[in-house]
Amino acid sequence: MLSYFIKRLGLAAAIVSVAMFLLFCMIYLIPGDPASVALGPRATEEMRAALREKMGLNQPVLVQFWNFYIGAWTGDLGDEVLSGRPVTTVVLEQLPYTLALIVGGITWSVALGIPLGCWAAVSRGSWADRVVGILSVAVIAVPSFVIAIYALLIFAVELRWLPAIGAGEPGNLGDQLTHLILPSLAVGLGWVGYIARMVRASMLEVLEASHIRTARAFGLPDRTITYRYALSIAILPTVTLLGVGIGQMLSSAVFAEIVFARPGVGKLVYDAILTRNFPIVTGTVLITTVLFVLLNLLADLIIGALDPRVRSSF
Amino acid sequence: MAELWRPIRKILREPLGALGLFLVLFVIFGAVFADLLTSWDPTKINPRDRFQGPSTQHLMGTDQLGRDLFARVLHGGRIALFVALVSTAVSLVIGIVLGLIAGYGPRWLDNLMILLFDAMKSFPTVMLALALVTLMGPSLTAVMVVVVLVTVPGYARIIRTQTIALKTSEYVTAAQSMGASSARILRVHILPNVIGPLVILASMDIPVVIGIEAGMSFLGLGVRPPTPSWGSILNDGFTNIRDTAWIAIAGGVPIIITTLGFTFLGETLRDVFDPRLKGR
């Protein structure tokens, strides 16, 4: 277990390093330098030169990359252009809002997806199975921002059941949760489809297994067999799926934050683009990437702990 | 002709495939014959007629500047399909080349490229798009660069896995022993055998690509106004959502129809031609 853990951790560190390198290349190779981007078209040449000096853009490429790389590992992502506050602090302030949204999205997708997948697997071939199948494909296909806008239109603007704007009053948990319902639905709805399909497929496989047949032969009730014995195994692939899914949910969260005017990293980057606050943009990209790699790592480790076959094949 | 007809008949036998094909053809028809289907100019501003609901004159109503929404939706379809076709084609070519190199080349190059693909896949799509657009400025080119960066790793990995499986097969060894060059082996013996599953996967990615274009245009990072895109129409609808729902409906429904159509068609294509890909 320990050697699997170390190997997997090393791979994650390598992926993050390469991602940093790619991000740096992108910044360096694309025409237009961050200093001009930050100052806008009306800046004088002296202003640009001064900011370039301050941001360290006059140093040789390799030195720049080294500073960027070492800074990133030690949590120093530079300072914001306007207020001069450290980028890491600014991003980490907004991150909890986005994480709440993603946790909300996972809650929706697990709470709806697992029962639907089980139901479809147990009633295989029936109309219920077909309807769940088509609905799963449909919610996967439709982009999350379309779902966000229509959720806003129907439940907040037309029916007025739920609030449309903001994250709720700080300290008032009930209010914050009501504000979370619609945005997290928009983030999680597509994943209801993925999870339902995944659970259905692995349930069908597990229901054929010999220990389930034995349980049947012992005369255990169907309900116990399905939910206690089969589901506990069939649920494993879902953990990996969620690890991957969190990256996509991060993307959906950006839209949900903008549509519902919630604070969060998505809103932060979007506003940073409008004010050309470039360090915030790169900083957020890096932090969210690291987050994604870490959560994937976590998913793999959970699977590795639960399923010895995965450990040995690595 | 019969060769072409048989797969289509197979698709039509599945109800979902038939529906998908119908929706896709419906959208393509609207985009291709946009100029014949409406006489309105999609960018013509007419403030006196703003915020109108659907009528015989304006089939889908008008937006906040009095522009005809039906014309904007049809012309927006052109943008969506153009981006989907061009960027998917570019991704396929790059993905095939990289995948063949990784699969057929030396082991260290393979490992390096896999690491690169994994790193590229670990950027959240929208974050990557936002960072690129800050540097490049909003444009259709930026949208296509994002699509290529997001889809290439997946294609390259598929080609790589298949190439590795074929690399040691007997007919490839035979070709090698007869002195065929690596380039010839890849082109003549490996490529034709690995390309099938990739085309099906790419067809299933088209809704994702359309979603990326619409999403970026929604955020104002894609097409520049006044050019219509479904995403930018949806943004107009979002901005004016308290005045009228018709703009949001005009922008969102085409996205739903198109993504559903391509997904149903892609799923049927996969089930009919390559059931092995199920679950990928």
Coordinates of C-alpha atoms in Angstrom, one line a residue:
Chain A
M1 CA 0.0 0.0 0.0
L2 CA 2.8 2.4 0.9
S3 CA 4.7 1.9 -2.3
Y4 CA 1.5 2.4 -4.3
F5 CA 0.9 5.6 -2.3
I6 CA 4.4 6.9 -3.0
K7 CA 4.3 6.1 -6.7
R8 CA 0.9 7.7 -7.1
L9 CA 2.1 10.8 -5.2
G10 CA 5.2 11.1 -7.4
L11 CA 3.1 10.9 -10.5
A12 CA 0.8 13.6 -9.2
A13 CA 3.8 15.8 -8.5
A14 CA 5.1 15.2 -12.0
I15 CA 1.8 16.1 -13.6
V16 CA 1.6 19.3 -11.6
S17 CA 5.2 20.2 -12.6
V18 CA 4.4 19.6 -16.3
A19 CA 1.2 21.6 -16.0
M20 CA 3.2 24.5 -14.6
F21 CA 5.6 24.3 -17.4
L22 CA 2.8 24.3 -20.0
L23 CA 1.2 27.2 -18.3
F24 CA 4.5 29.1 -18.3
C25 CA 5.1 28.3 -22.0
M26 CA 1.6 29.5 -22.8
I27 CA 2.2 32.9 -21.1
Y28 CA 5.6 33.2 -22.7
L29 CA 4.8 32.1 -26.2
I30 CA 1.5 33.9 -26.8
P31 CA 1.9 37.3 -28.3
G32 CA 1.2 40.2 -25.9
D33 CA 3.1 40.4 -22.6
P34 CA 1.4 40.4 -19.2
A35 CA 2.6 43.9 -18.4
S36 CA 1.0 45.5 -21.5
V37 CA -2.1 43.4 -20.8
A38 CA -2.3 44.7 -17.3
L39 CA -1.8 48.4 -18.2
G40 CA -4.1 48.5 -21.2
P41 CA -3.6 50.3 -24.5
R42 CA -3.3 53.8 -23.2
A43 CA -0.1 53.2 -21.0
T44 CA 3.1 54.9 -22.0
E45 CA 6.3 53.0 -22.8
E46 CA 7.9 54.0 -19.5
M47 CA 5.0 52.7 -17.5
R48 CA 5.2 49.3 -19.3
A49 CA 9.0 49.1 -18.8
A50 CA 8.6 49.9 -15.1
L51 CA 5.9 47.2 -14.6
R52 CA 7.9 44.7 -16.6
E53 CA 10.9 45.4 -14.3
K54 CA 8.7 44.9 -11.2
M55 CA 7.1 41.7 -12.5
G56 CA 10.6 40.3 -13.4
L57 CA 9.8 40.1 -17.1
N58 CA 13.3 41.4 -18.1
Q59 CA 15.2 38.4 -16.8
P60 CA 16.3 35.5 -19.0
V61 CA 13.5 33.0 -19.7
L62 CA 15.0 30.2 -17.7
V63 CA 15.4 32.5 -14.6
Q64 CA 11.8 33.6 -15.0
F65 CA 10.6 30.0 -15.2
W66 CA 12.7 28.9 -12.2
N67 CA 11.3 31.8 -10.1
F68 CA 7.7 30.9 -11.3
Y69 CA 8.3 27.2 -10.5
I70 CA 9.9 27.6 -7.1
G71 CA 7.4 30.3 -6.2
A72 CA 4.4 28.1 -7.1
W73 CA 5.6 25.2 -5.0
T74 CA 6.1 27.5 -2.0
G75 CA 2.7 29.0 -2.5
D76 CA 4.0 32.4 -3.7
L77 CA 2.1 33.2 -7.0
G78 CA 3.1 36.8 -7.1
D79 CA 1.1 39.9 -6.2
E80 CA -2.2 41.2 -7.7
V81 CA -1.6 44.1 -10.1
L82 CA -4.1 46.6 -8.6
S83 CA -4.1 46.2 -4.8
G84 CA -0.7 44.4 -4.4
R85 CA -2.1 41.7 -2.2
P86 CA -0.6 38.2 -2.6
V87 CA -2.5 36.2 -5.3
T88 CA -2.6 33.0 -3.1
T89 CA -4.5 34.9 -0.4
V90 CA -7.0 36.4 -2.8
V91 CA -7.7 33.0 -4.5
L92 CA -7.9 31.0 -1.2
E93 CA -10.4 33.5 0.1
Q94 CA -12.8 32.7 -2.8
L95 CA -12.1 29.0 -2.9
P96 CA -14.5 27.9 -0.1
Y97 CA -17.5 29.3 -2.0
T98 CA -16.6 27.3 -5.1
L99 CA -15.9 24.2 -3.1
A100 CA -19.3 24.5 -1.4
L101 CA -20.8 24.7 -4.9
I102 CA -19.0 21.6 -6.0
V103 CA -19.9 19.7 -2.9
G104 CA -23.5 20.7 -3.6
G105 CA -23.2 19.5 -7.1
I106 CA -21.8 16.1 -6.0
T107 CA -24.7 15.8 -3.5
W108 CA -27.3 16.3 -6.2
S109 CA -25.5 13.9 -8.6
V110 CA -25.0 11.2 -6.0
A111 CA -28.5 11.6 -4.4
L112 CA -30.2 11.3 -7.7
G113 CA -27.8 9.3 -9.8
I114 CA -27.2 6.2 -7.5
P115 CA -30.9 5.4 -6.9
L116 CA -31.7 6.0 -10.6
G117 CA -28.8 3.7 -11.7
C118 CA -29.9 1.0 -9.2
W119 CA -33.5 1.2 -10.3
A120 CA -32.5 0.9 -14.0
A121 CA -30.2 -2.1 -13.3
V122 CA -32.8 -3.9 -11.2
S123 CA -35.6 -3.4 -13.8
R124 CA -33.3 -4.1 -16.7
G125 CA -34.9 -3.8 -20.2
S126 CA -38.2 -2.3 -18.8
W127 CA -39.5 1.1 -19.9
A128 CA -38.1 2.5 -16.6
D129 CA -34.6 1.4 -17.7
R130 CA -35.0 3.0 -21.1
V131 CA -36.4 6.3 -19.7
V132 CA -33.5 6.5 -17.2
G133 CA -31.1 5.7 -20.1
I134 CA -32.4 8.5 -22.4
L135 CA -32.6 11.0 -19.5
S136 CA -29.0 10.3 -18.5
V137 CA -27.7 10.9 -22.0
A138 CA -29.8 14.0 -22.3
V139 CA -28.6 15.7 -19.1
I140 CA -25.0 14.8 -19.9
A141 CA -25.3 16.4 -23.4
V142 CA -26.8 19.7 -22.4
P143 CA -24.1 22.3 -21.3
S144 CA -24.4 23.3 -17.7
F145 CA -24.7 27.0 -18.4
V146 CA -27.9 26.4 -20.4
I147 CA -29.2 24.5 -17.4
A148 CA -28.1 27.3 -15.1
I149 CA -29.9 30.0 -17.1
Y150 CA -33.1 28.0 -17.4
A151 CA -33.1 27.1 -13.7
L152 CA -32.7 30.8 -13.0
L153 CA -35.5 31.7 -15.4
I154 CA -38.0 29.1 -14.2
F155 CA -37.4 28.8 -10.4
A156 CA -36.1 32.3 -9.6
V157 CA -37.5 34.7 -12.1
E158 CA -40.9 33.2 -13.1
L159 CA -41.9 31.1 -10.1
R160 CA -39.9 33.1 -7.5
W161 CA -39.4 30.0 -5.3
L162 CA -35.7 30.4 -4.8
P163 CA -33.3 33.4 -4.7
A164 CA -31.6 34.4 -7.9
I165 CA -28.5 36.3 -6.7
G166 CA -25.6 35.9 -4.2
A167 CA -24.4 33.3 -1.7
G168 CA -26.8 34.3 1.1
E169 CA -26.2 36.1 4.4
P170 CA -22.9 35.2 6.0
G171 CA -23.5 33.3 9.2
N172 CA -27.1 32.3 8.3
L173 CA -26.7 28.7 7.2
G174 CA -30.3 28.2 6.1
D175 CA -30.1 31.2 3.9
Q176 CA -26.8 30.1 2.4
L177 CA -28.2 26.6 1.7
T178 CA -31.3 28.1 -0.1
H179 CA -28.9 30.2 -2.2
L180 CA -27.0 27.0 -3.0
I181 CA -29.9 24.9 -4.3
L182 CA -30.2 26.2 -7.9
P183 CA -26.5 26.8 -8.7
S184 CA -25.4 23.4 -7.4
L185 CA -28.2 21.8 -9.4
A186 CA -26.8 23.4 -12.5
V187 CA -23.3 22.1 -11.6
G188 CA -24.5 18.6 -10.7
L189 CA -27.3 17.7 -13.0
G190 CA -25.1 16.5 -15.9
W191 CA -23.3 14.2 -13.4
V192 CA -26.6 12.6 -12.4
G193 CA -26.5 11.1 -15.9
Y194 CA -22.9 9.9 -15.7
I195 CA -23.4 8.3 -12.3
A196 CA -26.7 6.7 -13.1
R197 CA -25.1 5.1 -16.2
M198 CA -22.0 4.0 -14.3
V199 CA -23.9 2.5 -11.4
R200 CA -26.3 0.7 -13.8
A201 CA -23.4 -0.8 -15.7
S202 CA -21.5 -2.0 -12.7
M203 CA -24.6 -3.1 -10.9
L204 CA -25.5 -5.4 -13.8
E205 CA -22.0 -6.9 -13.6
V206 CA -22.1 -7.3 -9.9
L207 CA -25.6 -8.9 -9.8
E208 CA -24.2 -11.8 -11.9
A209 CA -21.4 -12.4 -9.4
S210 CA -21.4 -15.7 -7.4
H211 CA -21.6 -14.1 -4.0
I212 CA -24.9 -12.4 -5.0
R213 CA -26.2 -15.8 -6.3
T214 CA -25.3 -17.3 -3.0
A215 CA -27.1 -14.6 -1.1
R216 CA -30.1 -15.2 -3.3
A217 CA -29.9 -19.0 -2.6
F218 CA -29.9 -18.2 1.1
G219 CA -33.2 -16.5 0.6
L220 CA -32.2 -12.9 1.5
P221 CA -34.7 -10.3 0.5
D222 CA -34.1 -8.6 -2.9
R223 CA -33.8 -5.2 -1.3
T224 CA -31.0 -6.3 1.1
I225 CA -29.1 -8.0 -1.8
T226 CA -29.4 -4.9 -4.0
Y227 CA -28.6 -2.2 -1.6
R228 CA -26.3 -4.0 0.9
Y229 CA -24.3 -6.5 -1.0
A230 CA -24.4 -5.4 -4.7
L231 CA -24.3 -1.6 -4.4
S232 CA -21.4 -1.6 -2.0
I233 CA -19.2 -3.1 -4.7
A234 CA -20.9 -1.5 -7.7
I235 CA -20.3 1.9 -6.2
L236 CA -16.5 1.7 -6.5
P237 CA -16.1 3.0 -10.1
T238 CA -18.3 6.0 -9.1
V239 CA -15.5 7.2 -6.8
T240 CA -13.0 7.3 -9.7
L241 CA -15.6 8.9 -11.9
L242 CA -16.2 11.7 -9.3
G243 CA -12.5 12.3 -9.1
V244 CA -12.5 13.1 -12.8
G245 CA -15.8 14.8 -12.5
I246 CA -14.6 17.4 -10.1
G247 CA -12.5 19.0 -12.8
Q248 CA -15.6 19.4 -15.0
M249 CA -17.7 20.6 -12.1
L250 CA -15.1 23.3 -11.6
S251 CA -15.7 24.5 -15.1
S252 CA -19.5 24.4 -14.6
A253 CA -19.0 26.2 -11.3
V254 CA -17.5 29.2 -13.1
F255 CA -20.7 29.5 -15.1
A256 CA -23.0 29.0 -12.1
E257 CA -21.1 31.7 -10.2
I258 CA -21.5 34.2 -13.0
V259 CA -25.2 33.4 -13.7
F260 CA -26.2 33.5 -10.0
A261 CA -23.8 36.3 -9.2
R262 CA -22.1 34.2 -6.4
P263 CA -18.6 34.9 -5.1
G264 CA -16.0 32.2 -5.9
V265 CA -12.9 31.5 -8.0
G266 CA -14.9 31.6 -11.3
K267 CA -16.3 35.0 -10.6
L268 CA -12.8 36.1 -9.4
V269 CA -11.1 35.1 -12.7
Y270 CA -13.9 36.5 -14.8
D271 CA -13.7 39.9 -13.1
A272 CA -9.9 39.6 -13.3
I273 CA -10.1 39.3 -17.0
L274 CA -12.3 42.4 -17.3
T275 CA -9.8 44.4 -15.2
R276 CA -6.8 42.7 -17.0
N277 CA -5.5 41.4 -13.6
F278 CA -3.3 38.7 -15.2
P279 CA -1.5 37.3 -12.1
I280 CA -4.9 36.4 -10.6
V281 CA -5.8 34.5 -13.8
T282 CA -2.6 32.4 -13.9
G283 CA -2.8 31.9 -10.1
T284 CA -6.3 30.6 -10.2
V285 CA -5.6 28.3 -13.1
L286 CA -2.7 26.8 -11.1
I287 CA -4.5 26.5 -7.9
T288 CA -7.5 24.8 -9.5
T289 CA -5.3 22.5 -11.5
V290 CA -3.5 21.4 -8.3
L291 CA -6.8 20.9 -6.6
F292 CA -8.0 18.8 -9.5
V293 CA -4.8 16.6 -9.5
L294 CA -5.1 16.2 -5.7
L295 CA -8.7 15.1 -5.8
N296 CA -7.9 12.6 -8.5
L297 CA -5.1 11.3 -6.4
L298 CA -7.5 11.0 -3.4
A299 CA -10.0 9.1 -5.6
D300 CA -7.2 6.7 -6.7
L301 CA -6.0 6.2 -3.2
I302 CA -9.5 5.5 -2.0
I303 CA -9.9 2.9 -4.8
G304 CA -6.5 1.5 -4.0
A305 CA -7.4 1.1 -0.4
L306 CA -10.7 -0.6 -1.2
D307 CA -9.6 -2.7 -4.1
P308 CA -6.2 -4.6 -3.9
R309 CA -6.3 -5.4 -7.6
V310 CA -5.7 -1.7 -8.5
R311 CA -2.6 -1.5 -6.2
S312 CA -0.9 -4.4 -7.8
S313 CA -1.5 -3.4 -11.4
F314 CA 0.2 0.0 -10.9
Chain B
M1 CA -24.5 4.0 -53.2
A2 CA -25.7 0.8 -51.4
E3 CA -22.5 0.9 -49.3
L4 CA -23.5 4.4 -48.1
W5 CA -27.1 3.5 -47.5
R6 CA -26.6 0.5 -45.3
P7 CA -25.1 2.3 -42.2
I8 CA -27.8 5.0 -42.5
R9 CA -30.5 2.3 -42.5
K10 CA -28.9 0.7 -39.4
I11 CA -29.0 4.1 -37.6
L12 CA -32.7 4.7 -38.7
R13 CA -33.7 1.3 -37.2
E14 CA -32.8 2.7 -33.7
P15 CA -35.5 5.2 -32.6
L16 CA -33.0 7.3 -30.8
G17 CA -30.6 7.3 -33.7
A18 CA -33.3 8.3 -36.1
L19 CA -34.3 11.2 -33.8
G20 CA -30.6 12.2 -33.5
L21 CA -30.1 12.2 -37.3
F22 CA -33.3 14.2 -37.8
L23 CA -32.3 16.8 -35.3
V24 CA -28.8 17.1 -36.7
L25 CA -30.1 17.4 -40.3
F26 CA -32.7 20.0 -39.1
V27 CA -29.9 22.2 -37.6
I28 CA -27.6 21.8 -40.6
F29 CA -30.5 22.7 -42.9
G30 CA -31.2 25.9 -40.9
A31 CA -27.6 27.0 -40.9
V32 CA -27.0 26.3 -44.6
F33 CA -30.2 27.9 -45.9
A34 CA -30.2 30.8 -43.3
D35 CA -30.4 33.4 -46.0
L36 CA -33.3 31.8 -47.8
L37 CA -35.3 31.0 -44.6
T38 CA -35.4 34.7 -43.4
S39 CA -35.1 38.0 -45.0
W40 CA -34.1 39.8 -41.8
D41 CA -30.5 40.9 -41.3
P42 CA -29.2 39.3 -38.1
T43 CA -27.2 42.4 -37.2
K44 CA -29.7 45.1 -38.2
I45 CA -30.6 47.2 -35.1
N46 CA -34.2 48.5 -34.8
P47 CA -34.7 50.0 -31.4
R48 CA -38.4 50.7 -31.9
D49 CA -39.2 47.0 -32.1
R50 CA -37.1 45.8 -29.1
F51 CA -38.3 43.1 -26.7
Q52 CA -41.1 41.7 -28.9
G53 CA -42.5 38.3 -28.4
P54 CA -42.9 35.8 -31.3
S55 CA -45.1 37.0 -34.1
T56 CA -45.7 36.2 -37.8
Q57 CA -43.2 39.0 -38.6
H58 CA -40.5 38.0 -36.0
L59 CA -40.9 34.2 -35.6
M60 CA -38.9 34.1 -32.4
G61 CA -39.3 37.8 -31.4
T62 CA -36.6 40.5 -31.1
D63 CA -33.8 41.2 -28.7
Q64 CA -32.9 44.3 -26.6
L65 CA -31.7 46.1 -29.8
G66 CA -34.7 45.1 -31.9
R67 CA -32.7 42.5 -33.9
D68 CA -34.7 39.6 -35.3
L69 CA -33.9 36.6 -33.1
F70 CA -34.9 34.0 -35.8
A71 CA -32.2 35.3 -38.2
R72 CA -29.7 35.5 -35.3
V73 CA -30.4 31.9 -34.3
L74 CA -30.0 30.6 -37.9
H75 CA -26.7 32.6 -38.4
G76 CA -25.5 31.5 -35.0
G77 CA -25.9 27.9 -36.1
R78 CA -23.4 28.6 -38.8
I79 CA -20.8 29.7 -36.3
A80 CA -21.5 26.7 -34.1
L81 CA -21.2 24.1 -36.9
F82 CA -18.2 25.9 -38.4
V83 CA -16.2 25.8 -35.1
A84 CA -17.3 22.2 -34.5
L85 CA -16.2 21.0 -37.9
V86 CA -12.9 22.9 -38.2
S87 CA -11.6 22.4 -34.7
T88 CA -12.6 18.7 -34.6
A89 CA -10.7 18.2 -37.9
V90 CA -7.6 20.0 -36.6
S91 CA -7.7 18.0 -33.3
L92 CA -8.1 14.7 -35.1
V93 CA -5.0 15.4 -37.3
I94 CA -2.9 16.5 -34.4
G95 CA -4.2 13.7 -32.1
I96 CA -3.5 11.0 -34.8
V97 CA 0.1 12.3 -35.4
L98 CA 0.9 12.5 -31.7
G99 CA -0.7 9.2 -30.9
L100 CA 1.2 7.4 -33.6
I101 CA 4.5 8.9 -32.4
A102 CA 3.8 8.0 -28.8
G103 CA 2.6 4.5 -29.6
Y104 CA 5.3 3.6 -32.2
G105 CA 8.2 5.6 -30.9
P106 CA 10.7 4.8 -28.2
R107 CA 9.5 4.1 -24.6
W108 CA 10.9 7.2 -23.0
L109 CA 9.1 9.4 -25.6
D110 CA 5.9 7.6 -24.9
N111 CA 6.2 8.1 -21.2
L112 CA 7.0 11.8 -21.7
M113 CA 4.0 12.3 -24.0
I114 CA 1.6 10.5 -21.7
L115 CA 2.8 12.9 -18.9
L116 CA 2.1 15.8 -21.2
F117 CA -1.3 14.6 -22.1
D118 CA -2.2 14.1 -18.4
A119 CA -1.0 17.5 -17.6
M120 CA -3.0 19.1 -20.4
K121 CA -6.1 17.2 -19.2
S122 CA -5.7 18.4 -15.7
F123 CA -6.4 22.1 -16.5
P124 CA -10.1 22.8 -15.9
T125 CA -11.5 23.6 -19.4
V126 CA -13.0 27.0 -18.6
M127 CA -10.0 28.1 -16.5
L128 CA -7.7 27.3 -19.5
A129 CA -10.1 29.2 -21.8
L130 CA -10.2 32.2 -19.5
A131 CA -6.4 32.3 -19.3
L132 CA -5.9 32.0 -23.0
V133 CA -8.4 34.7 -23.8
T134 CA -6.8 37.1 -21.4
L135 CA -3.6 36.8 -23.5
M136 CA -5.0 36.4 -27.0
G137 CA -8.1 38.5 -26.8
P138 CA -11.6 37.1 -27.5
S139 CA -12.0 35.6 -31.0
L140 CA -13.2 32.5 -32.8
T141 CA -9.5 31.5 -33.1
A142 CA -9.1 31.5 -29.3
V143 CA -12.2 29.3 -29.1
M144 CA -10.7 26.8 -31.6
V145 CA -7.4 26.8 -29.8
V146 CA -9.1 25.9 -26.5
V147 CA -11.1 23.1 -28.3
V148 CA -7.9 21.6 -29.8
L149 CA -6.1 21.8 -26.4
V150 CA -9.0 20.1 -24.6
T151 CA -9.7 17.3 -27.1
V152 CA -6.2 16.4 -28.5
P153 CA -5.0 14.4 -25.4
G154 CA -8.0 12.1 -25.5
Y155 CA -7.6 11.4 -29.2
A156 CA -3.9 10.9 -29.0
R157 CA -4.3 8.4 -26.1
I158 CA -6.8 6.3 -28.0
I159 CA -4.5 6.1 -31.1
R160 CA -1.5 5.4 -28.9
T161 CA -3.2 2.4 -27.1
Q162 CA -4.3 0.9 -30.4
T163 CA -0.9 1.5 -32.0
I164 CA 0.8 -0.3 -29.2
A165 CA -1.6 -3.2 -29.6
L166 CA -0.9 -3.5 -33.3
K167 CA 2.9 -2.8 -33.1
T168 CA 3.8 -6.4 -32.3
S169 CA 1.2 -8.0 -34.5
E170 CA 2.4 -10.5 -37.1
Y171 CA 1.6 -8.5 -40.2
V172 CA 3.5 -5.4 -38.9
T173 CA 6.5 -7.6 -38.1
A174 CA 6.3 -9.0 -41.6
A175 CA 6.3 -5.5 -43.1
Q176 CA 9.2 -4.6 -40.9
S177 CA 11.3 -7.6 -42.0
M178 CA 10.6 -6.8 -45.6
G179 CA 12.3 -3.4 -45.0
A180 CA 9.3 -1.1 -44.9
S181 CA 10.1 2.3 -43.4
S182 CA 8.4 3.4 -40.1
A183 CA 6.5 6.1 -42.0
R184 CA 5.1 3.5 -44.4
I185 CA 4.2 1.1 -41.7
L186 CA 2.3 3.8 -39.8
R187 CA 0.6 5.1 -42.8
V188 CA -0.3 1.9 -44.7
H189 CA -0.6 -0.7 -42.0
I190 CA -1.5 0.9 -38.7
L191 CA -3.4 4.1 -39.4
P192 CA -6.3 2.4 -41.3
N193 CA -6.8 0.0 -38.4
V194 CA -6.9 2.5 -35.6
I195 CA -8.9 5.3 -37.2
G196 CA -12.4 3.8 -36.9
P197 CA -13.0 4.1 -33.2
L198 CA -11.5 7.6 -33.2
V199 CA -14.0 8.9 -35.7
I200 CA -16.8 7.6 -33.6
L201 CA -15.3 9.2 -30.4
A202 CA -14.9 12.5 -32.3
S203 CA -18.5 12.5 -33.4
M204 CA -19.5 12.1 -29.8
D205 CA -17.3 15.0 -28.9
I206 CA -19.1 17.4 -31.3
P207 CA -21.7 18.4 -28.6
V208 CA -18.9 19.1 -26.2
V209 CA -17.2 21.4 -28.8
I210 CA -20.5 23.1 -29.5
G211 CA -20.9 23.6 -25.7
I212 CA -17.4 25.1 -25.5
E213 CA -18.1 27.6 -28.3
A214 CA -21.5 28.6 -26.9
G215 CA -20.0 28.8 -23.4
M216 CA -17.1 31.0 -24.3
S217 CA -19.4 33.3 -26.5
F218 CA -21.8 33.4 -23.5
L219 CA -18.9 34.8 -21.4
G220 CA -18.0 37.2 -24.1
L221 CA -14.8 35.3 -24.9
G222 CA -15.8 34.0 -28.3
V223 CA -17.3 35.8 -31.3
R224 CA -17.3 39.6 -31.1
P225 CA -20.5 41.5 -31.2
P226 CA -22.6 42.0 -33.3
T227 CA -21.9 38.6 -34.9
P228 CA -24.6 36.2 -33.6
S229 CA -23.6 33.0 -31.7
W230 CA -26.0 30.9 -29.7
G231 CA -23.9 31.7 -26.6
S232 CA -24.0 35.5 -27.2
I233 CA -27.8 35.3 -27.7
L234 CA -28.1 33.4 -24.5
N235 CA -26.0 36.1 -22.8
D236 CA -28.4 38.8 -24.2
G237 CA -31.2 36.7 -22.7
F238 CA -29.5 36.4 -19.4
T239 CA -28.8 40.2 -19.2
N240 CA -32.5 41.0 -20.0
I241 CA -34.0 38.0 -18.2
R242 CA -36.3 40.2 -16.0
D243 CA -37.7 41.9 -19.1
T244 CA -38.4 39.0 -21.3
A245 CA -37.8 35.2 -21.4
W246 CA -38.0 35.0 -25.2
I247 CA -34.3 35.9 -25.8
A248 CA -33.0 33.3 -23.4
I249 CA -35.4 30.7 -25.0
A250 CA -34.1 31.6 -28.5
G251 CA -30.5 31.2 -27.4
G252 CA -30.8 28.1 -25.3
V253 CA -33.2 25.9 -27.2
P254 CA -31.0 25.6 -30.3
I255 CA -28.0 24.6 -28.1
I256 CA -30.2 21.9 -26.4
I257 CA -31.5 20.6 -29.8
T258 CA -28.1 20.4 -31.3
T259 CA -26.2 18.8 -28.4
L260 CA -29.0 16.3 -28.0
G261 CA -29.1 15.5 -31.7
F262 CA -25.4 15.0 -32.0
T263 CA -25.3 12.9 -28.8
F264 CA -28.2 10.6 -29.8
L265 CA -26.6 10.2 -33.2
G266 CA -23.1 9.6 -31.8
E267 CA -24.3 7.0 -29.2
T268 CA -26.2 5.1 -31.9
L269 CA -23.2 5.2 -34.2
R270 CA -21.0 3.8 -31.4
D271 CA -23.5 1.0 -30.5
V272 CA -24.0 0.0 -34.1
F273 CA -20.4 0.1 -35.3
D274 CA -18.2 -0.4 -32.3
P275 CA -19.9 -1.7 -29.1
R276 CA -16.4 -2.2 -27.6
L277 CA -16.2 1.6 -27.1
K278 CA -19.1 1.5 -24.7
G279 CA -18.2 3.0 -21.3
R280 CA -15.3 5.0 -22.5

